[in-house]
Amino acid sequence: MHMKHKRTAVAFLAACLTVQSICFTPLAVSAENENDADDSEQTETVVTVDKSMSALFLPDSYEQYLPLETPADVAFYENHIAVADGNRLYVFDGTVYREYEHIKENADGIYDSAISKVGFDASGTLYFSDRDLSFYRISFEDLSQSKLSPEETEIKNCSTFCIADTTVFTAAVSGNETTLYAIPLDNVSLSAGRKVDTLNTALTPSMTYLGDTLYCAVNTYVTAYTYQNGGYRPLYDRTLDSTSSVSGLSSLAVLGDSFYYTVKDVPESSGLYQTDLAGHSVL
């Protein structure tokens, strides 16, 4: 990874653009044009660079120097940032980056397995899933080690997950169905988990949690679940956007009275959307 060279180049550019103006002085004229140069008045061109212009492409913080190729997800815990990029996991603790390359082995040999999702729990333990649907964790203490060494859990069919307090919600896609589970983080196994619901779809949902409610979206169809009387019950379901054919949600978040969701890799639909639950307005 050529991080050092990229940082040097960007740092040099930043140094150049922090001055209030850049002066461009004409080059010295050649000998054959010397007389013409004496008769003419040399000029100096001053170009002023406004700070708002440079802010568009200059990093504001150390972590913005990290070169990424195919970032899939990001998670935060206090001053820690975890980024999934292809089969690489970067963990920044506010001072330095630590990098882990996710390489696996099967009967055909070793191969790279892309990391699809990352998340921290309340204690700072980092979890991630990969394209093979395996589920891993790294304790907060081990995040400070020079070499990151994830531990594979017993969950073997994790299409995606969402961490809430002491519970991890997982989605397991099998055939034309997707089963949602609630699993305690102190015993990460399906045998310790509780079934939340079974969805009649083979699409991987997007999940988020707020308050005491789990929100699960397949495309723009969202179902809300809460724990009642010893089990999870659906509170309601609704369509986020009934005015268009938005599909392929890649993430979902709830803030206040609004859903925020992203769509990527879908022509003419990729972007960030917001739905006001009161007025159903979409931005």
XYZ file of N, CA and C in Angstrom, residues 20-275:
768
model
N -2.301 32.710 1.040
C -3.460 33.468 0.582
C -3.487 33.631 -0.927
N -2.332 33.657 -1.579
C -2.313 33.800 -3.027
C -1.091 33.107 -3.591
N -1.164 32.760 -4.874
C -0.057 32.131 -5.577
C 0.322 33.044 -6.722
N 1.606 33.368 -6.822
C 2.079 34.273 -7.864
C 2.737 33.503 -8.986
N 2.345 33.827 -10.217
C 2.965 33.228 -11.390
C 3.753 34.317 -12.105
N 5.078 34.200 -12.092
C 5.953 35.190 -12.740
C 6.409 34.647 -14.077
N 6.362 35.485 -15.160
C 6.781 35.004 -16.476
C 8.222 34.530 -16.444
N 8.521 33.508 -17.262
C 9.876 33.014 -17.361
C 10.765 34.052 -18.016
N 12.086 33.969 -17.763
C 13.040 34.899 -18.400
C 13.007 34.708 -19.905
N 13.055 35.819 -20.640
C 12.973 35.736 -22.096
C 14.300 35.281 -22.656
N 14.282 34.733 -23.863
C 15.498 34.256 -24.490
C 16.308 35.414 -25.019
N 17.564 35.163 -25.378
C 18.473 36.223 -25.813
C 17.975 36.894 -27.078
N 17.398 36.146 -28.007
C 16.967 36.739 -29.276
C 15.782 37.670 -29.095
N 15.081 37.570 -27.959
C 13.948 38.454 -27.721
C 14.266 39.470 -26.649
N 15.570 39.619 -26.318
C 15.950 40.474 -25.215
C 15.580 41.920 -25.452
N 15.746 42.424 -26.679
C 15.419 43.819 -26.972
C 13.941 44.082 -26.821
N 13.157 43.128 -27.296
C 11.710 43.294 -27.168
C 11.314 43.332 -25.708
N 12.028 42.532 -24.916
C 11.689 42.486 -23.499
C 12.005 43.794 -22.817
N 13.089 44.480 -23.263
C 13.459 45.748 -22.647
C 12.415 46.811 -22.919
N 11.798 46.760 -24.111
C 10.840 47.778 -24.493
C 9.448 47.534 -23.906
N 9.233 46.354 -23.425
C 7.899 46.044 -22.910
C 7.932 45.952 -21.399
N 6.833 46.217 -20.795
C 6.733 46.177 -19.341
C 6.372 44.781 -18.891
N 7.221 44.195 -18.045
C 6.927 42.883 -17.533
C 5.790 42.976 -16.508
N 4.958 41.989 -16.530
C 3.808 41.987 -15.620
C 3.855 40.751 -14.736
N 3.190 40.837 -13.619
C 3.097 39.725 -12.689
C 1.623 39.387 -12.514
N 1.296 38.117 -12.714
C -0.081 37.665 -12.579
C -0.293 37.083 -11.193
N -1.274 37.569 -10.492
C -1.581 37.096 -9.150
C -2.922 36.376 -9.175
N -2.915 35.144 -8.728
C -4.138 34.351 -8.665
C -4.464 34.102 -7.200
N -5.609 34.530 -6.773
C -6.021 34.344 -5.381
C -6.820 33.056 -5.247
N -6.408 32.224 -4.304
C -7.102 30.968 -4.035
C -7.909 31.124 -2.762
N -9.220 31.088 -2.913
C -10.097 31.206 -1.761
C -10.077 29.904 -0.960
N -10.136 30.005 0.359
C -10.081 28.814 1.198
C -11.247 27.864 0.932
N -12.386 28.426 0.565
C -13.539 27.567 0.292
C -13.294 26.689 -0.930
N -12.434 27.162 -1.858
C -12.107 26.365 -3.026
C -11.242 25.171 -2.645
N -10.233 25.420 -1.824
C -9.330 24.340 -1.440
C -10.011 23.334 -0.536
N -11.042 23.749 0.186
C -11.713 22.847 1.116
C -12.425 21.713 0.389
N -12.647 21.871 -0.907
C -13.344 20.848 -1.651
C -12.514 19.586 -1.817
N -11.193 19.722 -1.809
C -10.386 18.543 -2.066
C -9.217 18.359 -1.115
N -9.068 19.204 -0.120
C -8.013 19.019 0.862
C -8.547 18.267 2.076
N -7.830 17.235 2.536
C -8.283 16.522 3.741
C -8.305 17.431 4.952
N -9.331 17.280 5.793
C -9.437 18.056 7.021
C -8.863 17.312 8.219
N -8.648 16.000 8.078
C -8.187 15.210 9.204
C -7.305 14.073 8.714
N -6.592 13.482 9.667
C -5.629 12.443 9.331
C -6.269 11.261 8.629
N -7.469 10.861 9.106
C -8.073 9.662 8.549
C -8.496 9.821 7.099
N -8.635 11.071 6.635
C -9.038 11.280 5.247
C -7.917 10.987 4.258
N -6.704 10.723 4.762
C -5.607 10.369 3.873
C -5.663 8.903 3.456
N -6.517 8.109 4.068
C -6.572 6.685 3.783
C -7.095 6.434 2.371
N -6.283 5.802 1.502
C -6.752 5.506 0.148
C -7.651 4.277 0.142
N -8.850 4.405 -0.411
C -9.798 3.298 -0.464
C -10.124 2.963 -1.912
N -10.414 1.700 -2.170
C -10.735 1.260 -3.521
C -12.206 0.877 -3.652
N -12.683 -0.023 -2.817
C -14.085 -0.449 -2.875
C -14.668 -0.488 -1.460
N -14.797 0.662 -0.806
C -15.312 0.671 0.571
C -16.744 0.161 0.638
N -17.017 -0.671 1.663
C -18.345 -1.266 1.796
C -19.083 -0.766 3.020
N -18.352 -0.486 4.128
C -19.044 -0.102 5.346
C -18.065 0.588 6.286
N -18.622 1.326 7.252
C -17.813 2.015 8.248
C -18.557 1.961 9.582
N -17.802 1.891 10.689
C -18.399 1.844 12.026
C -17.567 2.693 12.968
N -18.200 3.215 14.050
C -17.539 4.132 14.967
C -17.739 3.680 16.412
N -16.680 3.856 17.213
C -16.768 3.631 18.652
C -15.790 4.583 19.331
N -16.324 5.544 20.081
C -15.491 6.569 20.720
C -14.550 7.164 19.679
N -13.225 7.027 19.863
C -12.314 7.603 18.885
C -11.839 6.586 17.849
N -12.480 5.424 17.793
C -12.113 4.388 16.844
C -13.011 4.434 15.606
N -12.401 4.186 14.468
C -13.120 4.090 13.202
C -12.695 2.795 12.527
N -13.651 1.987 12.093
C -13.367 0.767 11.347
C -13.944 0.903 9.942
N -13.151 0.567 8.946
C -13.563 0.697 7.550
C -13.326 -0.626 6.830
N -14.351 -1.114 6.147
C -14.225 -2.309 5.312
C -14.009 -1.869 3.878
N -12.920 -2.358 3.283
C -12.574 -1.987 1.909
C -12.098 -3.240 1.185
N -12.987 -3.842 0.386
C -12.628 -5.106 -0.247
C -12.394 -6.156 0.824
N -11.259 -6.837 0.762
C -10.940 -7.835 1.784
C -10.039 -7.254 2.875
N -9.958 -5.936 2.946
C -9.124 -5.280 3.958
C -9.992 -4.568 4.993
N -9.532 -4.661 6.237
C -10.177 -3.979 7.345
C -9.177 -2.999 7.936
N -9.556 -1.724 7.988
C -8.720 -0.688 8.579
C -9.350 -0.240 9.890
N -8.538 -0.140 10.924
C -9.006 0.347 12.221
C -8.126 1.525 12.623
N -8.731 2.682 12.813
C -8.026 3.901 13.191
C -8.404 4.243 14.622
N -7.408 4.405 15.493
C -7.682 4.670 16.911
C -7.483 6.127 17.295
N -7.425 7.000 16.309
C -7.201 8.413 16.562
C -5.753 8.823 16.391
N -4.877 7.824 16.314
C -3.447 8.091 16.143
C -2.862 7.354 14.948
N -3.107 6.050 14.868
C -2.538 5.246 13.787
C -3.598 4.317 13.210
N -3.329 3.869 11.988
C -4.147 2.853 11.352
C -3.544 1.478 11.602
N -4.409 0.512 11.778
C -4.007 -0.887 11.752
C -4.785 -1.564 10.632
N -4.119 -2.426 9.921
C -4.716 -3.035 8.738
C -4.752 -4.547 8.873
N -5.874 -5.126 8.491
C -6.027 -6.581 8.474
C -6.488 -7.003 7.090
N -5.821 -8.010 6.524
C -6.193 -8.541 5.218
C -6.910 -9.873 5.418
N -8.155 -9.940 4.967
C -9.012 -11.105 5.206
C -8.769 -12.141 4.111
N -7.968 -13.146 4.426
C -7.625 -14.221 3.492
C -8.074 -15.544 4.096
N -8.775 -16.343 3.300
C -9.299 -17.620 3.777
C -8.769 -18.759 2.911
N -9.062 -19.963 3.333
C -8.571 -21.136 2.617
C -9.671 -22.189 2.527
N -9.774 -22.805 1.358
C -10.682 -23.933 1.180
C -9.953 -25.017 0.390
N -10.709 -25.977 -0.132
C -10.096 -27.101 -0.843
C -9.349 -26.658 -2.101
N -9.744 -25.513 -2.648
C -9.099 -25.024 -3.878
C -7.892 -24.136 -3.589
N -7.638 -23.838 -2.330
C -6.496 -22.999 -1.991
C -6.912 -21.758 -1.219
N -6.021 -20.786 -1.151
C -6.317 -19.559 -0.416
C -6.978 -18.537 -1.338
N -7.793 -17.656 -0.754
C -8.494 -16.654 -1.544
C -8.852 -15.460 -0.666
N -9.097 -14.326 -1.326
C -9.538 -13.124 -0.624
C -11.052 -13.177 -0.442
N -11.503 -12.861 0.763
C -12.945 -12.811 1.027
C -13.311 -11.391 1.424
N -14.112 -10.744 0.611
C -14.478 -9.347 0.860
C -15.281 -9.214 2.151
N -15.011 -8.150 2.889
C -15.740 -7.850 4.120
C -16.942 -6.992 3.755
N -18.125 -7.432 4.154
C -19.346 -6.765 3.704
C -19.912 -5.778 4.719
N -19.693 -6.035 6.022
C -20.290 -5.149 7.031
C -19.442 -5.171 8.291
N -19.385 -4.027 8.988
C -18.649 -3.916 10.246
C -19.529 -3.224 11.282
N -19.254 -3.486 12.566
C -20.022 -2.844 13.626
C -19.368 -3.040 14.980
N -19.477 -2.041 15.853
C -18.976 -2.122 17.224
C -20.139 -2.385 18.178
N -19.850 -3.092 19.283
C -20.838 -3.175 20.340
C -20.511 -2.134 21.407
N -21.263 -2.128 22.501
C -21.103 -1.083 23.516
C -19.782 -1.157 24.259
N -19.106 -2.306 24.207
C -17.821 -2.452 24.884
C -16.635 -2.175 23.977
N -16.900 -1.908 22.696
C -15.824 -1.637 21.759
C -15.362 -2.840 20.974
N -15.958 -4.007 21.212
C -15.631 -5.181 20.397
C -16.112 -4.948 18.970
N -15.252 -5.276 18.017
C -15.560 -5.053 16.607
C -16.015 -6.356 15.961
N -17.117 -6.291 15.233
C -17.645 -7.445 14.518
C -17.659 -7.163 13.023
N -17.504 -8.222 12.227
C -17.669 -8.042 10.777
C -18.116 -9.348 10.137
N -18.785 -9.225 9.003
C -19.210 -10.378 8.207
C -18.533 -10.306 6.850
N -18.427 -11.455 6.187
C -17.772 -11.468 4.884
C -18.698 -12.043 3.828
N -18.206 -12.099 2.595
C -19.045 -12.546 1.477
C -19.397 -14.025 1.588
N -18.661 -14.768 2.425
C -18.961 -16.179 2.656
C -19.979 -16.371 3.769
N -20.523 -15.245 4.288
C -21.569 -15.228 5.301
C -21.069 -15.621 6.691
N -19.758 -15.636 6.895
C -19.201 -15.904 8.217
C -19.216 -14.630 9.048
N -19.155 -14.813 10.363
C -19.288 -13.694 11.304
C -18.107 -13.733 12.275
N -17.373 -12.606 12.376
C -16.136 -12.543 13.150
C -16.208 -11.435 14.200
N -15.280 -11.500 15.166
C -15.161 -10.442 16.161
C -13.705 -10.249 16.565
N -13.405 -9.028 16.992
C -12.099 -8.678 17.544
C -12.366 -7.891 18.816
N -11.867 -8.357 19.942
C -12.116 -7.668 21.203
C -11.470 -6.289 21.192
N -11.989 -5.395 22.021
C -11.467 -4.035 22.075
C -9.985 -4.038 22.471
N -9.606 -4.921 23.377
C -8.216 -5.002 23.794
C -7.306 -5.410 22.631
N -7.785 -6.335 21.791
C -6.976 -6.817 20.670
C -6.865 -5.797 19.547
N -7.731 -4.784 19.537
C -7.645 -3.754 18.502
C -6.372 -2.929 18.629
N -5.750 -2.951 19.810
C -4.524 -2.186 20.019
C -3.273 -2.988 19.684
N -3.440 -4.258 19.328
C -2.294 -5.089 18.975
C -1.776 -4.706 17.592
N -0.491 -4.941 17.367
C 0.108 -4.600 16.076
C -0.478 -5.450 14.954
N -0.906 -6.668 15.282
C -1.517 -7.552 14.292
C -2.933 -7.876 14.724
N -3.903 -7.547 13.887
C -5.304 -7.835 14.187
C -5.600 -9.302 13.873
N -6.195 -9.997 14.843
C -6.477 -11.421 14.679
C -7.939 -11.706 15.018
N -8.821 -11.662 14.032
C -10.250 -11.896 14.286
C -10.523 -13.328 14.730
N -11.581 -13.479 15.515
C -12.052 -14.795 15.953
C -13.350 -15.093 15.218
N -13.411 -16.245 14.569
C -14.636 -16.633 13.869
C -15.654 -17.154 14.873
N -16.894 -16.683 14.772
C -17.953 -17.125 15.678
C -18.670 -18.344 15.087
N -19.672 -18.813 15.806
C -20.430 -19.978 15.355
C -21.487 -19.633 14.312
N -21.713 -18.358 14.066
C -22.702 -17.950 13.065
C -22.130 -18.187 11.675
N -22.754 -19.054 10.890
C -22.222 -19.434 9.579
C -23.083 -18.959 8.406
N -24.179 -18.300 8.691
C -25.032 -17.796 7.612
C -25.493 -16.391 7.982
N -24.579 -15.448 7.878
C -24.864 -14.060 8.254
C -24.782 -13.179 7.008
N -25.931 -12.908 6.417
C -25.966 -12.062 5.221
C -25.733 -10.603 5.580
N -26.230 -10.204 6.755
C -25.987 -8.868 7.287
C -26.312 -8.909 8.776
N -25.993 -7.826 9.487
C -26.274 -7.797 10.925
C -26.452 -6.369 11.397
N -26.995 -6.245 12.602
C -27.209 -4.944 13.240
C -27.034 -5.139 14.741
N -26.150 -4.365 15.352
C -25.873 -4.495 16.781
C -26.668 -3.457 17.557
N -27.339 -3.924 18.635
C -28.129 -3.040 19.488
C -27.935 -3.466 20.931
N -27.287 -2.604 21.714
C -27.047 -2.899 23.128
C -26.289 -4.222 23.260
N -26.915 -5.224 23.883
C -26.246 -6.508 24.108
C -26.724 -7.589 23.135
N -27.333 -7.168 22.044
C -27.910 -8.103 21.074
C -27.398 -7.811 19.677
N -27.163 -8.864 18.912
C -26.878 -8.690 17.490
C -28.029 -9.330 16.709
N -28.616 -8.560 15.816
C -29.657 -9.063 14.925
C -28.982 -9.487 13.615
N -29.259 -10.707 13.186
C -28.668 -11.206 11.948
C -29.767 -11.586 10.964
N -29.398 -11.607 9.698
C -30.308 -12.041 8.638
C -29.651 -13.200 7.909
N -30.356 -14.327 7.835
C -29.849 -15.517 7.161
C -30.722 -15.810 5.947
N -30.136 -15.689 4.761
C -30.872 -15.938 3.520
C -30.690 -17.397 3.125
N -31.798 -18.073 2.881
C -31.759 -19.467 2.460
C -32.902 -19.717 1.490
N -32.557 -20.094 0.267
C -33.586 -20.289 -0.746
C -34.294 -18.987 -1.040
N -35.605 -18.997 -0.929
C -36.403 -17.796 -1.183
C -36.880 -17.143 0.106
N -36.217 -17.450 1.218
C -36.609 -16.891 2.497
C -35.419 -16.276 3.218
N -35.717 -15.289 4.050
C -34.712 -14.663 4.899
C -35.221 -14.696 6.333
N -34.424 -15.286 7.220
C -34.815 -15.398 8.619
C -34.012 -14.423 9.462
N -34.722 -13.667 10.295
C -34.095 -12.719 11.201
C -33.963 -13.351 12.583
N -32.773 -13.174 13.201
C -32.533 -13.714 14.535
C -32.041 -12.604 15.459
N -32.345 -12.749 16.732
C -31.802 -11.897 17.791
C -30.908 -12.778 18.648
N -29.611 -12.456 18.706
C -28.626 -13.319 19.355
C -27.892 -12.523 20.428
N -27.770 -13.040 21.643
C -27.033 -12.315 22.689
C -25.544 -12.277 22.370
N -24.914 -11.136 22.595
C -23.503 -10.985 22.268
C -22.592 -11.763 23.208
N -23.101 -12.151 24.372
C -22.270 -12.942 25.274
C -22.318 -14.437 24.955
N -23.095 -14.800 23.937
C -23.158 -16.191 23.493
C -23.569 -16.204 22.026
N -22.612 -15.859 21.166
C -22.920 -15.678 19.743
C -23.038 -17.032 19.054
N -24.245 -17.581 19.064
C -24.539 -18.835 18.384
C -26.025 -18.885 18.096
N -26.406 -19.600 17.039
C -27.815 -19.687 16.689
C -28.618 -20.402 17.763
N -27.978 -21.336 18.468
C -28.687 -22.073 19.514
C -29.122 -21.159 20.652
N -28.385 -20.049 20.841
C -28.740 -19.099 21.897
C -29.638 -17.988 21.374
N -29.868 -17.991 20.069
C -30.637 -16.917 19.466
C -32.137 -17.127 19.522
N -32.847 -16.080 19.184
C -34.314 -16.104 19.155
C -34.761 -15.638 17.764
N -35.658 -16.401 17.181
C -36.163 -16.038 15.862
C -37.054 -14.808 15.963
N -36.806 -13.848 15.093
C -37.608 -12.629 15.064
C -38.728 -12.752 14.035
N -38.358 -13.172 12.810
C -39.360 -13.263 11.746
C -38.742 -13.983 10.554
N -39.578 -14.441 9.658
C -39.141 -15.002 8.386
C -39.770 -14.199 7.266
N -38.944 -13.681 6.374
C -39.400 -12.850 5.268
C -39.438 -13.674 3.990
N -40.448 -13.461 3.198
C -40.576 -14.183 1.934
C -39.789 -13.492 0.834
N -38.487 -13.483 1.002
C -37.612 -12.859 0.013
C -36.217 -13.441 0.130
N -35.509 -13.465 -0.984
C -34.112 -13.894 -0.990
C -33.174 -12.692 -0.991
N -33.742 -11.491 -0.914
C -32.933 -10.277 -0.885
C -32.408 -10.022 0.524
N -31.158 -9.596 0.617
C -30.593 -9.252 1.916
C -31.187 -7.931 2.385
N -31.792 -7.890 3.555
C -32.408 -6.637 4.027
C -31.373 -5.674 4.583
N -31.802 -4.443 4.809
C -31.025 -3.459 5.553
C -31.692 -3.287 6.908
N -30.895 -3.253 7.975
C -31.469 -3.177 9.317
C -30.834 -2.044 10.117
N -31.633 -1.465 11.002
C -31.138 -0.465 11.933
C -31.975 -0.555 13.205
N -31.477 0.045 14.280
C -32.144 -0.076 15.582
C -32.158 1.279 16.261
N -33.289 1.639 16.833
C -33.404 2.896 17.562
C -34.392 2.713 18.713
N -33.984 3.164 19.908
C -34.846 2.999 21.070
C -34.978 1.533 21.417
N -36.173 1.008 21.297
C -36.391 -0.424 21.521
C -36.985 -1.082 20.288
N -36.707 -0.495 19.114
C -37.341 -0.963 17.886
C -36.306 -1.335 16.839
N -36.486 -2.504 16.231
C -35.677 -2.946 15.102
C -36.426 -2.613 13.818
N -35.733 -1.963 12.881
C -36.320 -1.643 11.582
C -35.608 -2.475 10.519
N -36.401 -3.138 9.701
C -35.863 -4.011 8.663
C -36.479 -3.625 7.325
N -35.619 -3.291 6.351
C -36.110 -2.825 5.055
C -35.661 -3.762 3.939
N -36.622 -4.167 3.108
C -36.334 -4.878 1.868
C -36.772 -3.956 0.751
N -35.799 -3.486 -0.020
C -36.040 -2.357 -0.914
C -36.605 -1.214 -0.058
N -37.765 -0.671 -0.367
C -38.290 0.433 0.443
C -39.459 0.001 1.332
N -39.614 -1.292 1.507
C -40.677 -1.804 2.378
C -40.081 -2.085 3.754
N -40.515 -1.346 4.763
C -39.934 -1.420 6.097
C -40.915 -2.029 7.080
N -40.398 -2.954 7.903
C -41.175 -3.512 9.006
C -40.474 -3.167 10.307
N -41.226 -2.715 11.290
C -40.693 -2.367 12.604
C -41.067 -3.452 13.603
N -40.077 -3.882 14.408
C -40.294 -4.936 15.403
C -39.919 -4.426 16.792
N -40.642 -4.896 17.794
C -40.297 -4.594 19.176
C -40.517 -5.847 20.019
N -39.835 -5.919 21.153
C -39.913 -7.101 22.009
C -41.110 -6.968 22.949
N -42.037 -7.906 22.849
C -43.247 -7.893 23.669
C -43.626 -9.308 24.071
N -43.965 -9.482 25.339
C -44.499 -10.762 25.828
C -43.611 -11.951 25.449
N -42.302 -11.784 25.650
C -41.384 -12.902 25.436
C -40.959 -13.137 24.008
N -41.317 -12.257 23.101
C -40.906 -12.433 21.706
C -40.968 -11.126 20.948
N -40.438 -11.134 19.736
C -40.450 -9.936 18.894
C -41.723 -9.922 18.057
N -42.375 -8.763 18.051
C -43.635 -8.617 17.335
C -43.536 -7.436 16.363
N -44.115 -7.579 15.161
C -44.130 -6.442 14.234
C -45.077 -5.351 14.725
N -44.570 -4.125 14.779
C -45.399 -2.983 15.159
C -46.204 -2.477 13.977
N -45.525 -2.312 12.867
C -46.170 -1.808 11.654
C -45.240 -2.064 10.479
N -45.749 -1.894 9.290
C -44.921 -1.889 8.087
C -45.434 -0.799 7.170
N -44.510 -0.274 6.384
C -44.872 0.803 5.465
C -43.870 0.878 4.339
N -44.241 1.592 3.288
C -43.349 1.805 2.154
C -42.705 3.169 2.279
N -41.391 3.204 2.170
C -40.675 4.461 2.318
C -40.959 5.427 1.175
N -41.063 4.884 -0.020
C -41.249 5.749 -1.191
C -42.238 5.099 -2.144
N -43.456 5.573 -2.116
C -44.499 5.009 -2.978
C -44.611 5.740 -4.310
N -43.781 6.760 -4.514
C -43.898 7.576 -5.727
C -42.906 7.167 -6.806
N -41.958 6.269 -6.482
C -40.973 5.877 -7.488
C -40.607 4.411 -7.287
N -39.762 3.909 -8.150
C -39.374 2.495 -8.110
C -37.970 2.336 -7.524
N -37.689 3.030 -6.426
C -36.393 2.917 -5.787
C -36.212 1.500 -5.255
N -35.062 0.909 -5.520
C -34.783 -0.444 -5.043
C -33.292 -0.560 -4.752
N -32.909 -1.674 -4.184
C -31.498 -1.912 -3.933
C -30.927 -1.107 -2.791
N -31.645 -1.005 -1.656
C -31.125 -0.259 -0.518
C -29.820 -0.884 -0.033
N -28.822 -0.047 0.223
C -27.544 -0.533 0.724
C -27.342 -0.196 2.191
N -28.140 0.732 2.729
C -28.057 1.056 4.155
C -29.337 1.744 4.584
N -29.571 1.728 5.901
C -30.793 2.307 6.465
C -30.472 2.883 7.830
N -31.022 4.063 8.129
C -30.843 4.677 9.439
C -32.116 5.405 9.815
N -32.347 5.520 11.121
C -33.505 6.242 11.637
C -33.008 7.361 12.534
N -33.513 8.554 12.313
C -33.155 9.705 13.134
C -34.402 10.550 13.323
N -34.824 10.705 14.577
C -36.031 11.471 14.834
C -37.231 10.827 14.177
N -37.937 11.585 13.356
C -39.123 11.079 12.675
C -38.852 10.749 11.215
N -37.600 10.489 10.889
C -37.266 10.247 9.483
C -36.414 8.995 9.302
N -36.605 8.362 8.164
C -35.722 7.303 7.691
C -34.736 7.923 6.699
N -33.486 7.506 6.786
C -32.474 7.878 5.805
C -31.943 6.587 5.205
N -31.847 6.527 3.902
C -31.390 5.295 3.272
C -30.629 5.620 1.991
N -29.712 4.716 1.657
C -28.871 4.921 0.477
C -29.124 3.816 -0.540
N -28.946 4.177 -1.788
C -29.051 3.240 -2.900
C -27.788 3.391 -3.733
N -27.164 2.286 -4.069
C -25.965 2.347 -4.896
C -26.033 1.302 -5.995
N -25.255 1.529 -7.034
C -25.158 0.606 -8.171
C -26.488 0.403 -8.885
N -27.378 1.379 -8.780
C -28.650 1.320 -9.498
C -28.740 2.558 -10.390
N -28.666 2.395 -11.708
C -28.695 3.562 -12.609
C -29.893 4.465 -12.348
N -29.625 5.764 -12.288
C -30.624 6.815 -12.124
C -31.309 6.797 -10.755
N -30.915 5.897 -9.858
C -31.527 5.869 -8.530
C -30.518 5.959 -7.398
N -29.240 5.818 -7.692
C -28.228 5.833 -6.646
C -28.205 7.182 -5.940
N -28.049 7.135 -4.613
C -27.988 8.386 -3.865
C -28.499 8.215 -2.450
N -28.647 9.338 -1.764
C -29.144 9.376 -0.393
C -30.589 9.856 -0.393
N -31.452 9.140 0.328
C -32.866 9.474 0.384
C -33.285 9.700 1.839
N -34.330 10.495 1.996
C -34.896 10.750 3.324
C -36.411 10.740 3.228
N -37.055 10.040 4.133
C -38.515 9.991 4.179
C -38.983 10.474 5.535
